Amino acid sequence: STQSTWDTRRFPQALNGMLSALFGPAATVSIEFNGAEARKKVGVPKGSNKQIELAPVYEAREPISGRVVVRTSRGKRVDHLGCKLELLGRIEFYYESGSRYEFVSICREVEPPGSMEGEKIFTFDFNSVEKPYESYNGINVKLRYFLRFTMMRSVMSSNIVKEQDFFVHIIQPEPEVNNVIKLEVGIEDCLHIEFEYNKSKYHLKDVIFGKIQFLLVRIKIKHMELTILRKESTGTGSNLYNESETITKFEVMDGAPVKGEVIPIRLFFERI
């Protein structure tokens, strides 16, 4: 007599393959930007869990070009009601679910209704799209640019959708007027301090030069530090939300100062 054996180690793999063929996606989609490998990339949050995904950086006037690759599952023919590719610019608020505002919306039909099998490639070139705002990822809000490919299907089947973010950086000219900042703070008859910084506007590779002068000291001071904050305001009226985030702190003094003492300040943004 003969005895057949069943390799139990292969059963889960076979089962997963069967389930994937029956219930897996009818097609997979990837969006590829031309020259993405050579571009600078930044992390952008994606989804409700804000998982970080790398996105290529473009200047505002640069064209957005590349290709969309669609691959159907092995041996499957996918019927669809057409395919479209959108370039979107959107502001999304975290504190109001579903609250969003689209300021850029361009839609191109890339495939008429029909069926698809195997691999299909669609090239795209958005070469004259105005991108008026810089991308931003904040505490309560984000401003994002992204491409969205949609394969529309019948009521009985869900659409196949793929989104891919890209980051827009707007380089602005140096301001013609950049005044010195002078600020006086203190406690009457106890403490009088004067802050001075060499200008009021800085770029992200700039250096802050300034000084702190003690004009009157009649109380004990243990130490002093400077803090760089990022402030974010979103909404209007009763729906106005203000948030502050500490970027970094610098200790500029440890010990008691005396009247007339001057502490020089030099902060490098590039090191933050």
GROMACS .gro file of C-alpha atoms in nm:
model
  272
    1SER     CA    1   0.000   0.000   0.000
    2THR     CA    2   0.109   0.358  -0.058
    3GLN     CA    3   0.085   0.637   0.197
    4SER     CA    4   0.059   1.001   0.092
    5THR     CA    5   0.189   1.279   0.314
    6TRP     CA    6   0.084   1.649   0.337
    7ASP     CA    7   0.345   1.912   0.404
    8THR     CA    8   0.171   2.129   0.663
    9ARG     CA    9   0.432   2.400   0.622
   10ARG     CA   10   0.311   2.474   0.270
   11PHE     CA   11  -0.057   2.491   0.359
   12PRO     CA   12  -0.058   2.852   0.496
   13GLN     CA   13   0.133   2.972   0.191
   14ALA     CA   14  -0.110   2.801  -0.045
   15LEU     CA   15  -0.407   2.936   0.150
   16ASN     CA   16  -0.271   3.290   0.145
   17GLY     CA   17  -0.219   3.264  -0.230
   18MET     CA   18  -0.576   3.149  -0.283
   19LEU     CA   19  -0.720   3.424  -0.061
   20SER     CA   20  -0.506   3.689  -0.232
   21ALA     CA   21  -0.629   3.577  -0.572
   22LEU     CA   22  -0.993   3.581  -0.456
   23PHE     CA   23  -1.004   3.887  -0.229
   24GLY     CA   24  -0.683   4.081  -0.301
   25PRO     CA   25  -0.672   4.398  -0.510
   26ALA     CA   26  -0.757   4.353  -0.876
   27ALA     CA   27  -0.459   4.573  -0.966
   28THR     CA   28  -0.167   4.754  -0.805
   29VAL     CA   29  -0.069   5.109  -0.894
   30SER     CA   30   0.262   5.295  -0.853
   31ILE     CA   31   0.329   5.662  -0.930
   32GLU     CA   32   0.688   5.748  -1.027
   33PHE     CA   33   0.830   6.099  -1.068
   34ASN     CA   34   1.093   6.168  -1.333
   35GLY     CA   35   1.435   6.223  -1.177
   36ALA     CA   36   1.310   6.151  -0.824
   37GLU     CA   37   1.633   5.973  -0.732
   38ALA     CA   38   1.837   6.292  -0.772
   39ARG     CA   39   1.593   6.520  -0.589
   40LYS     CA   40   1.600   6.620  -0.226
   41LYS     CA   41   1.332   6.442  -0.024
   42VAL     CA   42   1.144   6.535   0.292
   43GLY     CA   43   0.923   6.331   0.521
   44VAL     CA   44   0.549   6.396   0.501
   45PRO     CA   45   0.284   6.239   0.729
   46LYS     CA   46   0.038   6.003   0.561
   47GLY     CA   47  -0.290   5.858   0.687
   48SER     CA   48  -0.456   5.879   1.027
   49ASN     CA   49  -0.147   5.742   1.203
   50LYS     CA   50   0.073   6.008   1.037
   51GLN     CA   51   0.324   5.754   0.913
   52ILE     CA   52   0.618   5.934   0.752
   53GLU     CA   53   0.669   5.890   0.378
   54LEU     CA   54   0.947   6.047   0.172
   55ALA     CA   55   0.836   6.293  -0.098
   56PRO     CA   56   1.047   6.464  -0.366
   57VAL     CA   57   1.091   6.842  -0.342
   58TYR     CA   58   0.997   7.075  -0.631
   59GLU     CA   59   1.019   7.449  -0.673
   60ALA     CA   60   0.693   7.629  -0.745
   61ARG     CA   61   0.753   7.676  -1.119
   62GLU     CA   62   0.895   7.333  -1.194
   63PRO     CA   63   0.689   7.087  -1.403
   64ILE     CA   64   0.562   6.767  -1.244
   65SER     CA   65   0.623   6.473  -1.475
   66GLY     CA   66   0.658   6.097  -1.456
   67ARG     CA   67   0.454   5.785  -1.511
   68VAL     CA   68   0.181   5.574  -1.356
   69VAL     CA   69   0.229   5.196  -1.373
   70VAL     CA   70  -0.079   4.974  -1.336
   71ARG     CA   71  -0.039   4.598  -1.298
   72THR     CA   72  -0.336   4.366  -1.281
   73SER     CA   73  -0.326   4.050  -1.074
   74ARG     CA   74  -0.190   3.745  -1.256
   75GLY     CA   75  -0.440   3.607  -1.502
   76LYS     CA   76  -0.703   3.871  -1.421
   77ARG     CA   77  -0.881   4.095  -1.665
   78VAL     CA   78  -1.008   4.407  -1.489
   79ASP     CA   79  -1.314   4.583  -1.626
   80HIS     CA   80  -1.332   4.954  -1.546
   81LEU     CA   81  -1.530   5.268  -1.622
   82GLY     CA   82  -1.226   5.476  -1.708
   83CYS     CA   83  -0.907   5.600  -1.540
   84LYS     CA   84  -0.817   5.953  -1.437
   85LEU     CA   85  -0.515   6.131  -1.289
   86GLU     CA   86  -0.552   6.439  -1.070
   87LEU     CA   87  -0.301   6.692  -0.941
   88LEU     CA   88  -0.435   6.842  -0.619
   89GLY     CA   89  -0.329   7.112  -0.376
   90ARG     CA   90  -0.518   7.088  -0.048
   91ILE     CA   91  -0.530   7.231   0.305
   92GLU     CA   92  -0.641   6.974   0.564
   93PHE     CA   93  -0.731   7.048   0.926
   94TYR     CA   94  -0.664   6.778   1.185
   95TYR     CA   95  -0.906   6.910   1.448
   96GLU     CA   96  -1.209   6.896   1.216
   97SER     CA   97  -1.251   6.557   1.055
   98GLY     CA   98  -1.322   6.600   0.685
   99SER     CA   99  -1.248   6.973   0.689
  100ARG     CA  100  -1.042   7.055   0.381
  101TYR     CA  101  -0.999   7.319   0.115
  102GLU     CA  102  -0.867   7.252  -0.234
  103PHE     CA  103  -0.689   7.544  -0.402
  104VAL     CA  104  -0.548   7.345  -0.698
  105SER     CA  105  -0.747   7.079  -0.884
  106ILE     CA  106  -0.653   6.950  -1.230
  107CYS     CA  107  -0.803   6.631  -1.368
  108ARG     CA  108  -0.697   6.440  -1.679
  109GLU     CA  109  -0.876   6.138  -1.826
  110VAL     CA  110  -0.601   5.891  -1.914
  111GLU     CA  111  -0.801   5.584  -2.018
  112PRO     CA  112  -1.156   5.542  -2.155
  113PRO     CA  113  -1.391   5.272  -2.017
  114GLY     CA  114  -1.286   4.918  -2.108
  115SER     CA  115  -1.078   4.638  -1.964
  116MET     CA  116  -0.715   4.599  -1.864
  117GLU     CA  117  -0.487   4.298  -1.832
  118GLY     CA  118  -0.119   4.277  -1.744
  119GLU     CA  119   0.082   4.599  -1.721
  120LYS     CA  120  -0.013   4.941  -1.853
  121ILE     CA  121   0.191   5.263  -1.829
  122PHE     CA  122   0.054   5.618  -1.842
  123THR     CA  123   0.295   5.910  -1.869
  124PHE     CA  124   0.207   6.253  -1.732
  125ASP     CA  125   0.347   6.605  -1.753
  126PHE     CA  126   0.189   6.891  -1.558
  127ASN     CA  127   0.410   7.172  -1.690
  128SER     CA  128   0.206   7.488  -1.632
  129VAL     CA  129   0.036   7.435  -1.298
  130GLU     CA  130   0.036   7.724  -1.054
  131LYS     CA  131   0.150   7.617  -0.708
  132PRO     CA  132   0.087   7.932  -0.503
  133TYR     CA  133   0.167   7.807  -0.152
  134GLU     CA  134   0.454   7.620   0.008
  135SER     CA  135   0.394   7.273   0.151
  136TYR     CA  136   0.353   7.270   0.529
  137ASN     CA  137   0.314   7.004   0.798
  138GLY     CA  138   0.197   7.152   1.126
  139ILE     CA  139   0.031   7.061   1.454
  140ASN     CA  140  -0.331   7.127   1.351
  141VAL     CA  141  -0.306   7.169   0.976
  142LYS     CA  142  -0.112   7.058   0.673
  143LEU     CA  143  -0.085   7.193   0.321
  144ARG     CA  144  -0.008   6.919   0.074
  145TYR     CA  145   0.031   6.863  -0.300
  146PHE     CA  146  -0.028   6.518  -0.439
  147LEU     CA  147  -0.117   6.312  -0.744
  148ARG     CA  148  -0.418   6.081  -0.730
  149PHE     CA  149  -0.480   5.804  -0.982
  150THR     CA  150  -0.830   5.651  -0.986
  151MET     CA  151  -0.952   5.348  -1.177
  152MET     CA  152  -1.331   5.376  -1.163
  153ARG     CA  153  -1.522   5.052  -1.142
  154SER     CA  154  -1.882   4.935  -1.124
  155VAL     CA  155  -2.104   4.960  -0.817
  156MET     CA  156  -2.022   4.600  -0.722
  157SER     CA  157  -1.646   4.669  -0.715
  158SER     CA  158  -1.456   4.938  -0.525
  159ASN     CA  159  -1.247   5.192  -0.713
  160ILE     CA  160  -0.870   5.145  -0.724
  161VAL     CA  161  -0.704   5.461  -0.590
  162LYS     CA  162  -0.339   5.556  -0.542
  163GLU     CA  163  -0.209   5.884  -0.398
  164GLN     CA  164   0.149   6.011  -0.408
  165ASP     CA  165   0.265   6.330  -0.235
  166PHE     CA  166   0.528   6.576  -0.352
  167PHE     CA  167   0.666   6.874  -0.161
  168VAL     CA  168   0.667   7.231  -0.295
  169HIS     CA  169   0.933   7.479  -0.182
  170ILE     CA  170   0.891   7.847  -0.271
  171ILE     CA  171   1.212   8.051  -0.283
  172GLN     CA  172   1.137   8.415  -0.210
  173PRO     CA  173   1.365   8.713  -0.283
  174GLU     CA  174   1.548   8.879   0.002
  175PRO     CA  175   1.330   9.157   0.154
  176GLU     CA  176   1.428   9.510   0.061
  177VAL     CA  177   1.356   9.632   0.415
  178ASN     CA  178   1.485   9.424   0.707
  179ASN     CA  179   1.483   9.636   1.020
  180VAL     CA  180   1.677   9.579   1.339
  181ILE     CA  181   1.476   9.441   1.632
  182LYS     CA  182   1.502   9.625   1.965
  183LEU     CA  183   1.301   9.513   2.265
  184GLU     CA  184   1.299   9.632   2.625
  185VAL     CA  185   1.154   9.417   2.902
  186GLY     CA  186   1.171   9.413   3.278
  187ILE     CA  187   1.013   9.473   3.616
  188GLU     CA  188   0.971   9.830   3.735
  189ASP     CA  189   1.255   9.942   3.962
  190CYS     CA  190   1.391   9.584   3.974
  191LEU     CA  191   1.505   9.464   3.634
  192HIS     CA  192   1.555   9.632   3.299
  193ILE     CA  193   1.688   9.432   3.001
  194GLU     CA  194   1.737   9.542   2.640
  195PHE     CA  195   1.743   9.288   2.355
  196GLU     CA  196   1.879   9.376   2.012
  197TYR     CA  197   1.896   9.160   1.697
  198ASN     CA  198   2.058   9.259   1.368
  199LYS     CA  199   1.744   9.207   1.157
  200SER     CA  200   1.382   9.090   1.174
  201LYS     CA  201   1.368   8.839   0.886
  202TYR     CA  202   1.599   8.539   0.841
  203HIS     CA  203   1.637   8.249   0.601
  204LEU     CA  204   1.690   7.894   0.726
  205LYS     CA  205   2.067   7.900   0.672
  206ASP     CA  206   2.111   8.240   0.833
  207VAL     CA  207   2.285   8.344   1.155
  208ILE     CA  208   2.119   8.557   1.422
  209PHE     CA  209   2.354   8.821   1.562
  210GLY     CA  210   2.245   9.023   1.862
  211LYS     CA  211   2.309   9.123   2.220
  212ILE     CA  212   2.144   9.133   2.560
  213GLN     CA  213   2.223   9.430   2.783
  214PHE     CA  214   2.135   9.457   3.153
  215LEU     CA  215   2.047   9.820   3.225
  216LEU     CA  216   1.918   9.761   3.579
  217VAL     CA  217   1.961   9.456   3.804
  218ARG     CA  218   1.815   9.458   4.156
  219ILE     CA  219   1.695   9.098   4.177
  220LYS     CA  220   1.880   8.767   4.176
  221ILE     CA  221   1.895   8.588   3.839
  222LYS     CA  222   2.021   8.227   3.831
  223HIS     CA  223   2.036   8.171   3.455
  224MET     CA  224   1.892   8.287   3.122
  225GLU     CA  225   1.805   8.100   2.805
  226LEU     CA  226   1.670   8.187   2.462
  227THR     CA  227   1.399   7.971   2.306
  228ILE     CA  228   1.306   7.949   1.938
  229LEU     CA  229   0.934   7.882   1.901
  230ARG     CA  230   0.720   7.794   1.603
  231LYS     CA  231   0.375   7.947   1.635
  232GLU     CA  232   0.080   7.821   1.434
  233SER     CA  233  -0.261   7.989   1.402
  234THR     CA  234  -0.546   7.819   1.216
  235GLY     CA  235  -0.912   7.902   1.168
  236THR     CA  236  -1.100   8.224   1.240
  237GLY     CA  237  -1.327   8.366   1.508
  238SER     CA  238  -1.447   8.110   1.762
  239ASN     CA  239  -1.269   7.837   1.565
  240LEU     CA  240  -0.927   7.999   1.600
  241TYR     CA  241  -0.660   7.759   1.725
  242ASN     CA  242  -0.317   7.876   1.840
  243GLU     CA  243  -0.033   7.635   1.904
  244SER     CA  244   0.331   7.685   2.002
  245GLU     CA  245   0.608   7.433   1.956
  246THR     CA  246   0.956   7.466   2.104
  247ILE     CA  247   1.216   7.412   1.833
  248THR     CA  248   1.527   7.451   2.048
  249LYS     CA  249   1.669   7.626   2.356
  250PHE     CA  250   2.002   7.799   2.415
  251GLU     CA  251   2.150   7.884   2.753
  252VAL     CA  252   2.308   8.228   2.725
  253MET     CA  253   2.396   8.294   3.089
  254ASP     CA  254   2.463   8.095   3.406
  255GLY     CA  255   2.501   8.313   3.712
  256ALA     CA  256   2.402   8.657   3.833
  257PRO     CA  257   2.456   8.948   3.590
  258VAL     CA  258   2.557   9.300   3.690
  259LYS     CA  259   2.437   9.637   3.569
  260GLY     CA  260   2.586   9.728   3.233
  261GLU     CA  261   2.680   9.371   3.140
  262VAL     CA  262   2.638   9.281   2.771
  263ILE     CA  263   2.597   8.925   2.645
  264PRO     CA  264   2.658   8.869   2.271
  265ILE     CA  265   2.420   8.640   2.080
  266ARG     CA  266   2.504   8.428   1.778
  267LEU     CA  267   2.261   8.154   1.672
  268PHE     CA  268   2.307   7.934   1.364
  269PHE     CA  269   1.976   7.827   1.205
  270GLU     CA  270   2.151   7.559   1.001
  271ARG     CA  271   2.240   7.369   1.319
  272ILE     CA  272   1.881   7.359   1.444
   0.00000   0.00000   0.00000
